Amino acid sequence: MIAIAGVIGAGLFIGSGAVIHTTGPGAIVSYALAGGLVILIMRMLGEMAVANPTSGSFAHYAHYRCRDVFFLYCGSYELYFSRQSIFISS
């Protein structure tokens, strides 16, 4: 496992160096912003897991919180665009 981690780490290091060489210091800022976003998302998922411990994946929390509003939105969105395509083709 240490050898696999070393190979993956070296590959990421070389790949990052090639990207930074091509694009300049903006890539470092982009990596930092993406890493910060990942840290915030993982903290939010951890807080949800502590507040509502269930068995299953993190998709359960999305279903638990957004089941009615999200599916109503998706259904109305799909219905609107399906009717628009009927009117356009007529």
mmCIF file of C-alpha atoms in Angstrom:
data_model
loop_
_atom_site.group_PDB
_atom_site.id
_atom_site.type_symbol
_atom_site.label_atom_id
_atom_site.label_comp_id
_atom_site.label_asym_id
_atom_site.label_seq_id
_atom_site.Cartn_x
_atom_site.Cartn_y
_atom_site.Cartn_z
ATOM 1 C CA MET A 1 0.000 0.000 0.000
ATOM 2 C CA ILE A 2 2.881 2.362 0.685
ATOM 3 C CA ALA A 3 4.295 1.666 -2.785
ATOM 4 C CA ILE A 4 0.928 2.343 -4.422
ATOM 5 C CA ALA A 5 0.560 5.584 -2.469
ATOM 6 C CA GLY A 6 4.082 6.600 -3.484
ATOM 7 C CA VAL A 7 3.374 5.970 -7.157
ATOM 8 C CA ILE A 8 0.066 7.848 -7.048
ATOM 9 C CA GLY A 9 1.651 10.733 -5.130
ATOM 10 C CA ALA A 10 4.562 10.980 -7.569
ATOM 11 C CA GLY A 11 2.179 10.870 -10.523
ATOM 12 C CA LEU A 12 0.095 13.691 -9.059
ATOM 13 C CA PHE A 13 3.230 15.696 -8.330
ATOM 14 C CA ILE A 14 4.560 15.307 -11.895
ATOM 15 C CA GLY A 15 1.126 15.931 -13.409
ATOM 16 C CA SER A 16 0.655 19.060 -11.303
ATOM 17 C CA GLY A 17 4.100 20.294 -12.334
ATOM 18 C CA ALA A 18 3.204 19.886 -16.012
ATOM 19 C CA VAL A 19 -0.061 21.809 -15.528
ATOM 20 C CA ILE A 20 1.663 24.597 -13.594
ATOM 21 C CA HIS A 21 4.371 24.817 -16.250
ATOM 22 C CA THR A 22 1.737 25.130 -18.989
ATOM 23 C CA THR A 23 -0.742 27.499 -17.336
ATOM 24 C CA GLY A 24 1.309 29.406 -14.787
ATOM 25 C CA PRO A 25 0.482 30.325 -11.203
ATOM 26 C CA GLY A 26 -3.268 30.405 -11.882
ATOM 27 C CA ALA A 27 -3.287 26.618 -11.615
ATOM 28 C CA ILE A 28 -2.092 26.825 -8.010
ATOM 29 C CA VAL A 29 -4.972 29.146 -7.171
ATOM 30 C CA SER A 30 -7.408 26.808 -8.927
ATOM 31 C CA TYR A 31 -6.058 23.787 -7.024
ATOM 32 C CA ALA A 32 -6.321 25.702 -3.743
ATOM 33 C CA LEU A 33 -9.936 26.750 -4.426
ATOM 34 C CA ALA A 34 -10.941 23.225 -5.446
ATOM 35 C CA GLY A 35 -9.229 21.774 -2.373
ATOM 36 C CA GLY A 36 -10.975 24.272 -0.111
ATOM 37 C CA LEU A 37 -14.316 23.398 -1.651
ATOM 38 C CA VAL A 38 -13.684 19.685 -1.101
ATOM 39 C CA ILE A 39 -12.765 20.337 2.544
ATOM 40 C CA LEU A 40 -15.968 22.334 3.098
ATOM 41 C CA ILE A 41 -18.125 19.655 1.481
ATOM 42 C CA MET A 42 -16.537 16.900 3.564
ATOM 43 C CA ARG A 43 -17.096 18.912 6.747
ATOM 44 C CA MET A 44 -20.744 19.422 5.801
ATOM 45 C CA LEU A 45 -21.169 15.700 5.146
ATOM 46 C CA GLY A 46 -19.546 14.928 8.491
ATOM 47 C CA GLU A 47 -21.913 17.266 10.308
ATOM 48 C CA MET A 48 -24.915 15.679 8.595
ATOM 49 C CA ALA A 49 -23.649 12.217 9.561
ATOM 50 C CA VAL A 50 -23.335 13.259 13.210
ATOM 51 C CA ALA A 51 -26.729 14.982 13.277
ATOM 52 C CA ASN A 52 -28.617 12.131 11.562
ATOM 53 C CA PRO A 53 -26.724 8.826 11.704
ATOM 54 C CA THR A 54 -28.181 6.294 9.260
ATOM 55 C CA SER A 55 -26.933 3.296 7.379
ATOM 56 C CA GLY A 56 -26.312 3.917 3.694
ATOM 57 C CA SER A 57 -24.508 6.411 1.558
ATOM 58 C CA PHE A 58 -24.545 10.184 1.660
ATOM 59 C CA ALA A 59 -27.235 10.176 -1.028
ATOM 60 C CA HIS A 60 -29.645 9.350 1.787
ATOM 61 C CA TYR A 61 -29.161 12.837 3.239
ATOM 62 C CA ALA A 62 -29.977 14.480 -0.092
ATOM 63 C CA HIS A 63 -33.073 12.312 -0.432
ATOM 64 C CA TYR A 64 -34.097 13.021 3.174
ATOM 65 C CA ARG A 65 -33.811 16.803 2.848
ATOM 66 C CA CYS A 66 -34.786 17.431 -0.774
ATOM 67 C CA ARG A 67 -37.145 14.620 -1.723
ATOM 68 C CA ASP A 68 -40.317 16.659 -2.164
ATOM 69 C CA VAL A 69 -38.945 19.966 -3.433
ATOM 70 C CA PHE A 70 -36.239 18.490 -5.663
ATOM 71 C CA PHE A 71 -38.464 15.937 -7.387
ATOM 72 C CA LEU A 72 -41.260 18.470 -7.797
ATOM 73 C CA TYR A 73 -38.773 20.850 -9.416
ATOM 74 C CA CYS A 74 -37.353 18.153 -11.695
ATOM 75 C CA GLY A 75 -40.796 16.949 -12.687
ATOM 76 C CA SER A 76 -42.071 20.435 -13.504
ATOM 77 C CA TYR A 77 -38.848 21.244 -15.375
ATOM 78 C CA GLU A 78 -39.161 18.086 -17.482
ATOM 79 C CA LEU A 79 -42.868 18.705 -18.108
ATOM 80 C CA TYR A 80 -42.257 22.296 -19.212
ATOM 81 C CA PHE A 81 -39.561 21.382 -21.725
ATOM 82 C CA SER A 82 -41.417 18.353 -23.037
ATOM 83 C CA ARG A 83 -44.421 20.564 -23.791
ATOM 84 C CA GLN A 84 -42.216 23.191 -25.406
ATOM 85 C CA SER A 85 -40.816 20.602 -27.789
ATOM 86 C CA ILE A 86 -44.375 19.576 -28.731
ATOM 87 C CA PHE A 87 -45.264 23.182 -29.554
ATOM 88 C CA ILE A 88 -42.086 23.725 -31.520
ATOM 89 C CA SER A 89 -42.555 20.636 -33.677
ATOM 90 C CA SER A 90 -46.239 21.391 -34.392
#
